[in-house]
Amino acid sequence: MNFQDLCTGNLVRPIPLESRLTHRSNGCVKAYSAGSKSSGKVHPQPFVFLAKEGFPIKGFSSQVWYVSAEPDALMMDAVIAVFGSAAGEECAMWQGAPVRAHWGVEDPATAAEPEREEAFKLAYIRFGKRAEALPGLPIDSMSATELQTTLNKIGTES
């Protein structure tokens, strides 16, 4: 299954989720990340946490989601918004009818010092718990409604 995780700048939050969903899903999920207003760069802090746990840290980039509306774009099975609050955020158009879920986490890059480091750690842990909830679930055989219910439940549990 192809999952797209989204935020505004694609700077911090989607990258750890992309890595963890792809590499801990036992081959069931290929995740991609994008933003509505991509910053063009990725904050280095998520890579520190990923590297400590042995996740790949190469090949990630900050991308905009409008490419998902292109005629030759890869079809997504699920789109997960990671905005702290999805209210008022621009919503992309997707080919097909992917399931949508909200796994919101506040942007740790906006936290004031000295709390910023702890905010990054908490965001990383929260996304880790959510990504770890997928392995072992029969997501390939779930209906869209079942997948929607499962993703929404995962997004509210941690």
Short mmCIF file of C-alpha atoms in Angstrom, two decimals:
data_model
loop_
_atom_site.label_atom_id
_atom_site.label_comp_id
_atom_site.label_asym_id
_atom_site.label_seq_id
_atom_site.Cartn_x
_atom_site.Cartn_y
_atom_site.Cartn_z
CA MET A 1 0.00 0.00 0.00
CA ASN A 2 1.15 3.54 -0.68
CA PHE A 3 0.78 6.05 2.14
CA GLN A 4 1.34 9.80 1.84
CA ASP A 5 2.02 11.75 5.03
CA LEU A 6 1.55 15.50 4.89
CA CYS A 7 2.24 18.69 6.75
CA THR A 8 2.76 22.30 5.74
CA GLY A 9 6.51 22.70 5.19
CA ASN A 10 7.60 19.04 4.94
CA LEU A 11 10.50 20.13 7.14
CA VAL A 12 10.25 18.01 10.32
CA ARG A 13 7.23 15.81 11.04
CA PRO A 14 6.62 13.70 7.91
CA ILE A 15 10.21 12.48 7.45
CA PRO A 16 10.39 10.23 10.56
CA LEU A 17 6.93 8.89 9.81
CA GLU A 18 7.87 8.18 6.18
CA SER A 19 10.96 6.27 7.29
CA ARG A 20 9.29 4.33 10.06
CA LEU A 21 6.15 3.40 8.13
CA THR A 22 8.21 2.13 5.22
CA HIS A 23 10.82 0.24 7.22
CA ARG A 24 8.69 -1.24 9.99
CA SER A 25 5.66 -2.33 8.02
CA ASN A 26 7.09 -5.68 6.89
CA GLY A 27 6.79 -4.55 3.26
CA CYS A 28 3.10 -3.69 3.52
CA VAL A 29 3.57 0.08 3.24
CA LYS A 30 5.65 2.40 1.11
CA ALA A 31 5.38 5.86 2.62
CA TYR A 32 6.06 9.24 1.02
CA SER A 33 6.05 12.67 2.59
CA ALA A 34 5.11 16.06 1.22
CA GLY A 35 3.95 19.51 2.29
CA SER A 36 1.51 22.15 1.11
CA LYS A 37 4.22 24.81 1.24
CA SER A 38 7.37 22.76 1.06
CA SER A 39 10.38 24.51 2.55
CA GLY A 40 12.76 22.78 0.15
CA LYS A 41 14.87 21.48 3.02
CA VAL A 42 14.56 19.02 5.88
CA HIS A 43 15.45 19.92 9.47
CA PRO A 44 18.46 17.85 10.63
CA GLN A 45 17.01 16.89 14.03
CA PRO A 46 14.73 14.04 12.85
CA PHE A 47 17.77 12.35 11.29
CA VAL A 48 19.52 12.28 14.67
CA PHE A 49 16.68 10.21 16.16
CA LEU A 50 16.33 8.00 13.07
CA ALA A 51 20.07 7.24 12.98
CA LYS A 52 20.12 6.33 16.70
CA GLU A 53 17.52 3.64 16.01
CA GLY A 54 19.17 2.37 12.82
CA PHE A 55 16.66 3.76 10.34
CA PRO A 56 17.86 4.92 6.91
CA ILE A 57 18.53 8.65 6.78
CA LYS A 58 19.50 9.14 3.13
CA GLY A 59 17.26 9.99 0.22
CA PHE A 60 14.73 12.16 2.05
CA SER A 61 13.74 15.53 0.67
CA SER A 62 11.17 18.23 1.21
CA GLN A 63 8.56 17.97 -1.53
CA VAL A 64 5.29 19.67 -2.40
CA TRP A 65 2.14 17.62 -2.64
CA TYR A 66 0.75 19.13 -5.86
CA VAL A 67 2.76 16.50 -7.76
CA SER A 68 0.25 13.97 -6.41
CA ALA A 69 -2.43 15.51 -8.63
CA GLU A 70 -0.38 15.04 -11.81
CA PRO A 71 -1.80 12.50 -14.29
CA ASP A 72 1.21 10.17 -13.93
CA ALA A 73 1.41 10.43 -10.13
CA LEU A 74 1.60 7.31 -7.99
CA MET A 75 -1.80 6.35 -6.61
CA MET A 76 -2.05 6.60 -2.82
CA ASP A 77 -4.10 4.21 -0.71
CA ALA A 78 -4.02 6.47 2.34
CA VAL A 79 -3.17 10.08 3.11
CA ILE A 80 -2.20 10.92 6.69
CA ALA A 81 -2.12 14.57 7.74
CA VAL A 82 0.39 15.23 10.53
CA PHE A 83 -0.52 18.89 11.12
CA GLY A 84 -0.94 19.75 14.78
CA SER A 85 -4.37 20.95 13.80
CA ALA A 86 -5.84 20.12 10.40
CA ALA A 87 -8.28 22.99 10.65
CA GLY A 88 -7.61 25.68 8.09
CA GLU A 89 -4.88 23.74 6.29
CA GLU A 90 -4.91 23.54 2.52
CA CYS A 91 -6.11 20.14 1.30
CA ALA A 92 -4.58 18.49 -1.73
CA MET A 93 -6.46 16.81 -4.54
CA TRP A 94 -5.60 13.13 -4.94
CA GLN A 95 -6.16 10.71 -7.76
CA GLY A 96 -8.58 7.98 -6.86
CA ALA A 97 -10.18 8.04 -3.45
CA PRO A 98 -7.46 7.47 -0.85
CA VAL A 99 -8.41 6.98 2.78
CA ARG A 100 -7.64 10.08 4.85
CA ALA A 101 -6.56 10.21 8.49
CA HIS A 102 -5.21 12.82 10.88
CA TRP A 103 -2.25 11.93 13.11
CA GLY A 104 -1.61 15.47 14.30
CA VAL A 105 1.47 16.49 16.23
CA GLU A 106 2.46 20.09 16.88
CA ASP A 107 5.51 21.25 14.92
CA PRO A 108 8.51 20.86 17.26
CA ALA A 109 10.53 23.36 15.20
CA THR A 110 8.23 26.12 16.47
CA ALA A 111 8.86 25.31 20.15
CA ALA A 112 10.83 27.88 22.09
CA GLU A 113 14.24 27.09 23.51
CA PRO A 114 14.97 25.31 25.82
CA GLU A 115 11.87 23.15 25.18
CA ARG A 116 12.63 22.56 21.48
CA GLU A 117 14.80 19.46 21.97
CA GLU A 118 12.14 17.84 24.15
CA ALA A 119 9.44 18.78 21.60
CA PHE A 120 11.40 17.01 18.85
CA LYS A 121 11.80 13.94 21.04
CA LEU A 122 8.10 13.81 21.93
CA ALA A 123 7.03 14.20 18.29
CA TYR A 124 9.42 11.45 17.25
CA ILE A 125 8.14 9.11 19.96
CA ARG A 126 4.50 9.81 19.11
CA PHE A 127 5.01 9.08 15.40
CA GLY A 128 7.02 5.99 16.32
CA LYS A 129 4.16 4.56 18.35
CA ARG A 130 1.75 5.20 15.51
CA ALA A 131 4.01 3.62 12.89
CA GLU A 132 4.63 0.61 15.15
CA ALA A 133 0.87 0.00 15.36
CA LEU A 134 0.66 -1.08 11.70
CA PRO A 135 2.91 -4.17 11.46
CA GLY A 136 0.88 -7.30 11.93
CA LEU A 137 -2.40 -5.70 10.92
CA PRO A 138 -4.02 -7.10 7.76
CA ILE A 139 -4.10 -3.71 6.03
CA ASP A 140 -3.79 -5.24 2.55
CA SER A 141 -7.09 -7.04 3.01
CA MET A 142 -8.99 -4.23 4.78
CA SER A 143 -11.80 -2.39 3.06
CA ALA A 144 -11.42 1.38 2.75
CA THR A 145 -13.81 1.81 5.67
CA GLU A 146 -11.86 -0.62 7.85
CA LEU A 147 -8.55 1.07 6.95
CA GLN A 148 -10.06 4.49 7.69
CA THR A 149 -11.31 3.31 11.09
CA THR A 150 -7.95 1.68 11.91
CA LEU A 151 -5.87 4.71 10.92
CA ASN A 152 -8.14 7.08 12.83
CA LYS A 153 -7.90 4.90 15.92
CA ILE A 154 -4.11 4.77 15.69
CA GLY A 155 -4.03 8.56 15.36
CA THR A 156 -5.92 9.06 18.59
CA GLU A 157 -4.15 6.47 20.74
CA SER A 158 -0.80 8.09 21.30
#
